[in-house]
Short mmCIF file of C-alpha atoms in Angstrom, two decimals:
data_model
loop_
_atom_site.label_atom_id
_atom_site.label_comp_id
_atom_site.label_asym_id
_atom_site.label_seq_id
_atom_site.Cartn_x
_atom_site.Cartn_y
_atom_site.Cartn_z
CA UNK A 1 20.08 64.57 20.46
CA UNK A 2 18.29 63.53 23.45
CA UNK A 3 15.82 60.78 24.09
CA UNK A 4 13.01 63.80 24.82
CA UNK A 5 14.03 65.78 21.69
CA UNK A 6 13.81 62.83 19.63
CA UNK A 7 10.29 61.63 20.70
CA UNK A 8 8.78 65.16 20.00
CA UNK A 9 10.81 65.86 16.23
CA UNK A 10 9.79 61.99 15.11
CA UNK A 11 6.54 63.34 14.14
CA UNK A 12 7.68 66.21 12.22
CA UNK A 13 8.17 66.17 8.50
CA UNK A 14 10.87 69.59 7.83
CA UNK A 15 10.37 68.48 4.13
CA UNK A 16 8.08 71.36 3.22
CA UNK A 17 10.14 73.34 5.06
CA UNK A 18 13.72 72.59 2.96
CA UNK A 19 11.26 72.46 -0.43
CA UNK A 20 9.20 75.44 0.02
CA UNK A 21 12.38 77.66 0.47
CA UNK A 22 14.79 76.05 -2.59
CA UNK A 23 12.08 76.95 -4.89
CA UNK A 24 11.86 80.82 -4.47
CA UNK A 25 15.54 80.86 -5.48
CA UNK A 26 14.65 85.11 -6.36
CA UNK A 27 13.18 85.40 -3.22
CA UNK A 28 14.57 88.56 -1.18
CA UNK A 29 17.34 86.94 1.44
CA UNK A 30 16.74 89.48 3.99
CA UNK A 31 12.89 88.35 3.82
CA UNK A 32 13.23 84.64 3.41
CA UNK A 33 15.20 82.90 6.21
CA UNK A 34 17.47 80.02 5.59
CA UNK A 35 15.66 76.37 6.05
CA UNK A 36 17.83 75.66 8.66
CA UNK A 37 16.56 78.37 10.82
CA UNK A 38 13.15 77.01 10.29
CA UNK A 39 14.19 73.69 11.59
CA UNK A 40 15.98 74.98 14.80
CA UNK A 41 12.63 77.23 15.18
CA UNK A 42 10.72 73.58 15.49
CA UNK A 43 13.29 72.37 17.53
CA UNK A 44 13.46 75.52 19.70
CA UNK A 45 9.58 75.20 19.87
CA UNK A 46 9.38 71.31 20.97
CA UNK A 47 11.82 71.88 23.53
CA UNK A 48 10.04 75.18 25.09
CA UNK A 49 6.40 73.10 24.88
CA UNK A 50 8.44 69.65 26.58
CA UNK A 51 8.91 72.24 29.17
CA UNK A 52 5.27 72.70 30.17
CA UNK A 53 3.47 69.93 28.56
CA UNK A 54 5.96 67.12 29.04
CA UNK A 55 7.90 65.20 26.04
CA UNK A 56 4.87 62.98 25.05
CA UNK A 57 2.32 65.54 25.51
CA UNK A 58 3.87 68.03 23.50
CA UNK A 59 5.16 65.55 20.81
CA UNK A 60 1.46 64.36 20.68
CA UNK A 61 0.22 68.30 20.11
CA UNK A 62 3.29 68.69 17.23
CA UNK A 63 2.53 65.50 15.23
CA UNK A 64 1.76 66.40 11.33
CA UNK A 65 -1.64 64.59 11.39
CA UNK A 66 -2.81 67.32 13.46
CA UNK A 67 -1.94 70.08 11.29
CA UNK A 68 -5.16 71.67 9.26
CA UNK A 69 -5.19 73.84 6.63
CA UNK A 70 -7.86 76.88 7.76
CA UNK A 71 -9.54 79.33 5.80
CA UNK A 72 -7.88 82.49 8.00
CA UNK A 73 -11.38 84.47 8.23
CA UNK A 74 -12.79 81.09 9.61
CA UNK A 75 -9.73 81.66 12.80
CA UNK A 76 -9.38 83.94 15.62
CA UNK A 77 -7.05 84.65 18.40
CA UNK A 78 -8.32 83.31 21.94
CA UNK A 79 -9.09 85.79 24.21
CA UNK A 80 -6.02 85.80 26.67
CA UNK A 81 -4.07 86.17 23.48
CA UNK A 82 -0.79 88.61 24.80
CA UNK A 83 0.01 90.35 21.86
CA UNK A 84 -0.23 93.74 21.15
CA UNK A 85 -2.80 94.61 19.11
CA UNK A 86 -1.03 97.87 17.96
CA UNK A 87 1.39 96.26 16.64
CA UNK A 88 -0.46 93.59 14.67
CA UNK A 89 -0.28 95.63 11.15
CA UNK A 90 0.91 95.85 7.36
CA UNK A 91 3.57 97.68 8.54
CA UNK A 92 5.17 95.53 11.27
CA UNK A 93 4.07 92.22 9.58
CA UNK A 94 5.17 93.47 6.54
CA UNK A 95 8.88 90.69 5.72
CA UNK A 96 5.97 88.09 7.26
CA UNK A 97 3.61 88.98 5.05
CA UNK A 98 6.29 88.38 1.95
CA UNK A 99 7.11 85.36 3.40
CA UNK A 100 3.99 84.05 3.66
CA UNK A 101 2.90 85.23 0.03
CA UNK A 102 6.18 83.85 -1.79
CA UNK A 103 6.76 80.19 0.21
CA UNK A 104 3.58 79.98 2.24
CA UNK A 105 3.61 79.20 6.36
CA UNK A 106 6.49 77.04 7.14
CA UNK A 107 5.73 76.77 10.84
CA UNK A 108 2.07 76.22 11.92
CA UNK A 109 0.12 78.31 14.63
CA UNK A 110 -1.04 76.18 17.66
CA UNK A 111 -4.99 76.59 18.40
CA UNK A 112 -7.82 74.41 19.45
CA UNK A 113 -11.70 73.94 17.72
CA UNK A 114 -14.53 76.27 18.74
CA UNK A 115 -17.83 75.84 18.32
CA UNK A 116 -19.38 78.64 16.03
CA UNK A 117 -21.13 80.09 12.68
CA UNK A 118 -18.47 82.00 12.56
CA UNK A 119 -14.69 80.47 13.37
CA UNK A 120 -13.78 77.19 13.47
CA UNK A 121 -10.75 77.28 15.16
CA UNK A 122 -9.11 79.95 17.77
CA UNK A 123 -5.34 80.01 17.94
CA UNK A 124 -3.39 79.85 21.54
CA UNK A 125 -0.43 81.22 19.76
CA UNK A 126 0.26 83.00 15.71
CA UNK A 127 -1.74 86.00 15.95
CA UNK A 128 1.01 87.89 13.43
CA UNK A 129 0.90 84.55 11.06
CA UNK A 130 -2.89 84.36 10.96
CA UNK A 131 -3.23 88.39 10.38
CA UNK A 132 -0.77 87.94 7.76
CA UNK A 133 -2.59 85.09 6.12
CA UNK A 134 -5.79 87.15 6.24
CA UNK A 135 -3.99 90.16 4.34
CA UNK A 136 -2.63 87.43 1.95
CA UNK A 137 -6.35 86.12 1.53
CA UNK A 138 -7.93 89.37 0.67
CA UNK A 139 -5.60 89.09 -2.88
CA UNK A 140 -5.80 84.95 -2.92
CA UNK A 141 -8.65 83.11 -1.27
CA UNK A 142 -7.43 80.48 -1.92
CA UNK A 143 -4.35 80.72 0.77
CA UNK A 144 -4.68 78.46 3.78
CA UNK A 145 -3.52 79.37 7.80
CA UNK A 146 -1.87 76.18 9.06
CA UNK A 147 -2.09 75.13 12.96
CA UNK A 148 -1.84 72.30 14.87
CA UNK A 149 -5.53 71.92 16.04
CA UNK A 150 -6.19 69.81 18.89
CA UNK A 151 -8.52 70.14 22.04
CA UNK A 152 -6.49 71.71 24.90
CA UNK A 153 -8.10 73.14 28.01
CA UNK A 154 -7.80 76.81 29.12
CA UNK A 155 -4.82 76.05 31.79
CA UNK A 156 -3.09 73.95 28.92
CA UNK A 157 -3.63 76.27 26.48
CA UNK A 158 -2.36 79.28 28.57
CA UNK A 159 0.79 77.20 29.80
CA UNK A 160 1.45 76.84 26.05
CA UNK A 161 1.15 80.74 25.06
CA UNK A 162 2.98 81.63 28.12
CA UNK A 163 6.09 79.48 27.12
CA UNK A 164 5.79 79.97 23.40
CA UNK A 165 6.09 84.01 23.98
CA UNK A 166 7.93 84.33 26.68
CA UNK A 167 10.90 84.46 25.28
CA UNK A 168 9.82 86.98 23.03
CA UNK A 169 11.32 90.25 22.73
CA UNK A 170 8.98 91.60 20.62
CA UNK A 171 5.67 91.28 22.88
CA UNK A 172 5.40 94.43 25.35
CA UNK A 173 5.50 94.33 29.32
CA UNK A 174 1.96 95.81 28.66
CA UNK A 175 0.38 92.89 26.83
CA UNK A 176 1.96 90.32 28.89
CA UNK A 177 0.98 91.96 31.95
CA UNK A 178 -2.76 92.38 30.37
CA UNK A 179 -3.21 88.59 29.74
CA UNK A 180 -1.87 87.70 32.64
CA UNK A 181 -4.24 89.82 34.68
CA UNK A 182 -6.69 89.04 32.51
CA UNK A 183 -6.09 85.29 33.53
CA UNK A 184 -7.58 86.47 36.62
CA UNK A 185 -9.78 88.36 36.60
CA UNK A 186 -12.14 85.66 34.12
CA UNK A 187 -11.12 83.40 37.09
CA UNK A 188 -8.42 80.92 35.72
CA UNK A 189 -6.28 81.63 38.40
CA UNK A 190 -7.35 82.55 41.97
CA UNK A 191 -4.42 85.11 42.74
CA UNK A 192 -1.41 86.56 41.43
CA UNK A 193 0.56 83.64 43.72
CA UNK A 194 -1.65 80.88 41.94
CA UNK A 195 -0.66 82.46 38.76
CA UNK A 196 3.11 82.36 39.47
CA UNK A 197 3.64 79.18 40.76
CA UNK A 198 1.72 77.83 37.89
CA UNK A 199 4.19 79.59 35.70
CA UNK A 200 7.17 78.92 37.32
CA UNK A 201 7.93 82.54 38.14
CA UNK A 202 8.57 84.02 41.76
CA UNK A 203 5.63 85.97 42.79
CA UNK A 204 7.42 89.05 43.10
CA UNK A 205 8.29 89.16 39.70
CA UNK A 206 5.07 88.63 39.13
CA UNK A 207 3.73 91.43 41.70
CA UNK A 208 6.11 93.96 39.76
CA UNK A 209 5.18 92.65 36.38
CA UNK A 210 1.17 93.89 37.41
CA UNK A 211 2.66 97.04 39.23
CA UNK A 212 1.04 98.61 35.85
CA UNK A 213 -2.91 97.26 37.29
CA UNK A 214 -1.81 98.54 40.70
CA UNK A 215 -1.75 102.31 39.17
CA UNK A 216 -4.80 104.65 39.46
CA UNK A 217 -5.87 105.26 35.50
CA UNK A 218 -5.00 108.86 36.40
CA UNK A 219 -1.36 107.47 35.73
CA UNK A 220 -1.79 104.83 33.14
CA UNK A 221 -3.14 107.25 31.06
CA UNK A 222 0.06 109.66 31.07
CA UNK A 223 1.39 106.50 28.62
CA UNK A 224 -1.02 106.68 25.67
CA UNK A 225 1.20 103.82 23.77
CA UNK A 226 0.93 101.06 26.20
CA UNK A 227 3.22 99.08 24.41
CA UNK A 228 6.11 101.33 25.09
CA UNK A 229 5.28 101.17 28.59
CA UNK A 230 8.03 99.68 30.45
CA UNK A 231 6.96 97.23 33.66
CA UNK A 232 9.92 99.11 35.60
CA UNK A 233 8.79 102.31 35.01
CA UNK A 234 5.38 101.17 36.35
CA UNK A 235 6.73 99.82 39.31
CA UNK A 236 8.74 102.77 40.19
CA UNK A 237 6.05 104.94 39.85
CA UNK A 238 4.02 102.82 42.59
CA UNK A 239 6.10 103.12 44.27
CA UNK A 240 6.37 106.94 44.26
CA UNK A 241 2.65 107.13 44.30
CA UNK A 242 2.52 104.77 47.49
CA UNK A 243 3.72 108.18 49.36
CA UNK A 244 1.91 110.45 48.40
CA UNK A 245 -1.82 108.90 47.69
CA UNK A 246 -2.65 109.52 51.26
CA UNK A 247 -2.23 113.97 50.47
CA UNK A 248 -4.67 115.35 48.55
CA UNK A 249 -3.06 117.82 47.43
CA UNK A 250 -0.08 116.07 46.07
CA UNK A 251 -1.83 113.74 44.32
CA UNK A 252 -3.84 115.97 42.62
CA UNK A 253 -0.88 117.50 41.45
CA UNK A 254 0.55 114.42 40.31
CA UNK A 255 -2.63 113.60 38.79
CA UNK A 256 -2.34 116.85 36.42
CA UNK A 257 1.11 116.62 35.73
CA UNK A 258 0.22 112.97 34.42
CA UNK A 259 -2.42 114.50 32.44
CA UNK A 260 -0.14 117.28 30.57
CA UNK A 261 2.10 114.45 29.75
CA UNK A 262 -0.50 112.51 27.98
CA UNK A 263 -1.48 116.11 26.29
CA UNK A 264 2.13 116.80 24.77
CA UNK A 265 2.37 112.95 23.44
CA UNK A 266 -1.08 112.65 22.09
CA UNK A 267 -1.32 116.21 20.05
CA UNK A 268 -0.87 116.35 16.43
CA UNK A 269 1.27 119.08 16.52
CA UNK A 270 2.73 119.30 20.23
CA UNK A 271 4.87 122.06 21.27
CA UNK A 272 6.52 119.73 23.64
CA UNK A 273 7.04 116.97 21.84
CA UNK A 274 8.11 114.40 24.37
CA UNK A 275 9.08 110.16 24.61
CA UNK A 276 7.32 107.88 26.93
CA UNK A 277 10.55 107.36 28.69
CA UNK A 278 10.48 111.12 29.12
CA UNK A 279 7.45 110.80 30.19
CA UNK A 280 7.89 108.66 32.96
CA UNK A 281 11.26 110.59 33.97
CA UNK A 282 9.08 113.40 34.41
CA UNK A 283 6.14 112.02 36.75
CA UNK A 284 9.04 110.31 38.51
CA UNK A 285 10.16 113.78 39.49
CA UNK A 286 7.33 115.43 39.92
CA UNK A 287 6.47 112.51 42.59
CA UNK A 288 9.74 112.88 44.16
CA UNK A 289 9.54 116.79 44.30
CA UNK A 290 6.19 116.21 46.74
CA UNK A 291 7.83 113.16 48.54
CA UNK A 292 10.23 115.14 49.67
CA UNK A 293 8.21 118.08 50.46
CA UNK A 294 5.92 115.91 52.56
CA UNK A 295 9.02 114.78 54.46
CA UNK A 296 10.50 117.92 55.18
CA UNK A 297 6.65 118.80 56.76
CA UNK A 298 6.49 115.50 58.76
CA UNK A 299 10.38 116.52 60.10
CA UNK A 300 8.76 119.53 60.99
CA UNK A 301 5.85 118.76 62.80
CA UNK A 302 7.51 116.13 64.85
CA UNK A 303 9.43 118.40 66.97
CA UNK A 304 8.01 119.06 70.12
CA UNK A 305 10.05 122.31 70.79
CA UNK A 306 13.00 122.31 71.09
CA UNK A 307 15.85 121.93 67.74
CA UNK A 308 19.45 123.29 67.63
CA UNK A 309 21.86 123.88 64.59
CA UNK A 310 25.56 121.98 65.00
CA UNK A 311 28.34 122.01 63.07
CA UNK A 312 27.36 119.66 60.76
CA UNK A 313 23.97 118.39 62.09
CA UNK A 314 20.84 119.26 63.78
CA UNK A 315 19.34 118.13 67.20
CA UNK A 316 15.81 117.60 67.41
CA UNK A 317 13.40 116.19 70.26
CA UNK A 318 9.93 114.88 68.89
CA UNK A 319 6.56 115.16 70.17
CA UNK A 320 7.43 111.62 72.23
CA UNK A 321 10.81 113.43 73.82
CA UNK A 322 12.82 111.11 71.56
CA UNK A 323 15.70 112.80 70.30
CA UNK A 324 17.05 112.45 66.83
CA UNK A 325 20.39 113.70 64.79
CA UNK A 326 20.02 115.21 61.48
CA UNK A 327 23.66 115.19 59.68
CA UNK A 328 24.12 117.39 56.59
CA UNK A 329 26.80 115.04 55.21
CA UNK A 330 29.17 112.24 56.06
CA UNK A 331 29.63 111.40 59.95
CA UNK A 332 33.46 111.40 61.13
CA UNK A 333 34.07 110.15 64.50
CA UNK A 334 34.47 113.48 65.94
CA UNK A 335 31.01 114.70 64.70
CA UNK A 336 29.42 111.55 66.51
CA UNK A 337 31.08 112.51 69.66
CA UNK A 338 29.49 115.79 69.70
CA UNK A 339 26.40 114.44 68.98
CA UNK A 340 26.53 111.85 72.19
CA UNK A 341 28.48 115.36 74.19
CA UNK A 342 24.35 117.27 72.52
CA UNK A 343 22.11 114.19 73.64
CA UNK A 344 23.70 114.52 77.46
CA UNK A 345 23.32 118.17 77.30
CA UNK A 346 20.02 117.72 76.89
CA UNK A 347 18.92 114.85 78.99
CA UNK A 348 20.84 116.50 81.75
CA UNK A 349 19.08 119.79 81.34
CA UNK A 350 15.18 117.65 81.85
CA UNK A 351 16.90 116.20 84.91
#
């Protein structure tokens, strides 16, 4: 084990860890992890915050005398939080929610005080472990949330949430994106380039990452499950949009065939019943059918007067007298030669 890895576990007691599973011996196995997996979940943990924080830092935040035991209706999640709320339920919490109930929190949430009638405590990161403790409550009020509480500042805190759930798969490209443009906008970071280098990401991952804030809401709103909103998908579809924006007319049309899509996904009983990914397929198109349609127009209207059919291509002269080739499929040699034998024809015939 490394010198960093063992200054951040010293302060960690895994007892209640390897005790609180042995004695649910009738617990369900596909509910209740091994206690091994809880202690490479700590180690996994201290070496992601060492990352950010720095060995000492982050052993200092994990050390037991800062874990508290918190009444879970006295907690809430801060408000860059990046998790969906959607998904916070009984349903998807539910093997949490037995865990919880039969051996109680093995690994504590992370959160800092607040000052407040109301809360005591806001968590950086365990929004499914304190809405599971809160379910668990409702039956035993006696149940406690633990967290490592400590005072962290907003850029410390959001370093820690960033590298604590950014490895997870099971946090949407829509609620990372959303906290990390929400970092922004409340001014913690002055751009999207402050935001990345503080993060350690390149700024066009970043930039394509956000694509889904560059979108009019026109678009947006053609995905009415954000979380199944892919950051791809977003950033091909600004791209589409980029082109066509400028025409009215397309865009409109773009605009209602977003619109439709949102109808057939949203209705109780649609006749189209359609995914999100089909979804975006669709608008893709429907982008790409007035791309090109605004292409062949531009083609169009940049001739100047004079165009001839080849075998094989087209000659053109735009409204500059610049002459351009149009081929209808791959070029041989001999096709290129009758193009250069077409461009002296017809700088021969102006002379």
């Amino acid at each position: 084990m490394s010198k960093r890895r063992q200054t951040i576990l010293s302060g960690l007691d895994l007892n209640h860890i390897r005790e609180g599973v042995s004695a649910t011996a009738t617990a369900s196995p596909a509910v209740m992890p091994r206690a091994s997996d809880y202690t490479k979940d700590v180690e996994r943990q201290s070496g992601r915050l060492a990352g950010v924080l720095g060995a000492d830092r982050a052993g200092e935040l994990l050390k037991n005398e800062n874990v508290l035991q918190l009444d879970p209706a006295k907690v809430r999640m801060w408000a860059l939080a990046d998790r969906d709320q959607e998904t916070i339920n009984p349903k998807d919490c539910c093997d949490l929610i037995q865990s919880m109930s039969a051996v109680g929190q093995v690994i504590p949430c992370i959160g800092r005080p607040v000052d407040g009638a109301d809360h005591e405590v806001e968590l950086i990161v365990g929004a499914r472990r304190l809405f599971s403790a809160q379910r668990i409550a409702q039956d035993d009020p006696e149940f406690r949330l633990l967290a490592h509480v400590k005072p962290l500042d907003d850029l410390t805190a959001f370093k820690i949430m960033d590298a604590e759930n950014r490895v997870r798969e099971d946090i949407s490209d829509w609620a990372r994106a959303t906290s990390y443009q929400r970092a922004i906008d409340t001014g913690q970071f002055r751009g999207r380039e402050d935001l990345a280098n503080t993060l350690g990401m390149p700024t066009a991952k970043l930039s394509k990452l956000l694509a889904f804030f560059d979108l009019p809401d026109q678009i947006r709103d053609a995905f009415p499950v954000k979380s199944s909103f892919r950051a791809n998908w977003a950033y091909e579809l600004l791209r589409g949009y980029r082109k066509v924006k400028q025409e009215a007319q397309a865009r409109k049309a773009v605009f209602k065939k977003a619109a439709l899509l949102q109808k057939w996904q949203t209705e109780k009983e649609p006749k189209h019943p359609i995914t999100p990914e089909e979804a975006y397929r669709a608008l893709l198109h429907e982008m790409e059918r007035h791309i090109l349609a605004l292409a062949k127009e531009s083609q169009k209207s940049s001739v100047l007067g004079y165009t001839k059919k080849y075998n094989g291509f087209r000659l053109a002269v735009s409204n500059k007298g610049r002459p351009s080739f149009v081929f209808e499929q791959q070029v041989s040699e001999e096709k290129l030669e009758q193009a250069a034998q077409a461009l002296e024809e017809i700088l021969g015939g102006e002379g």
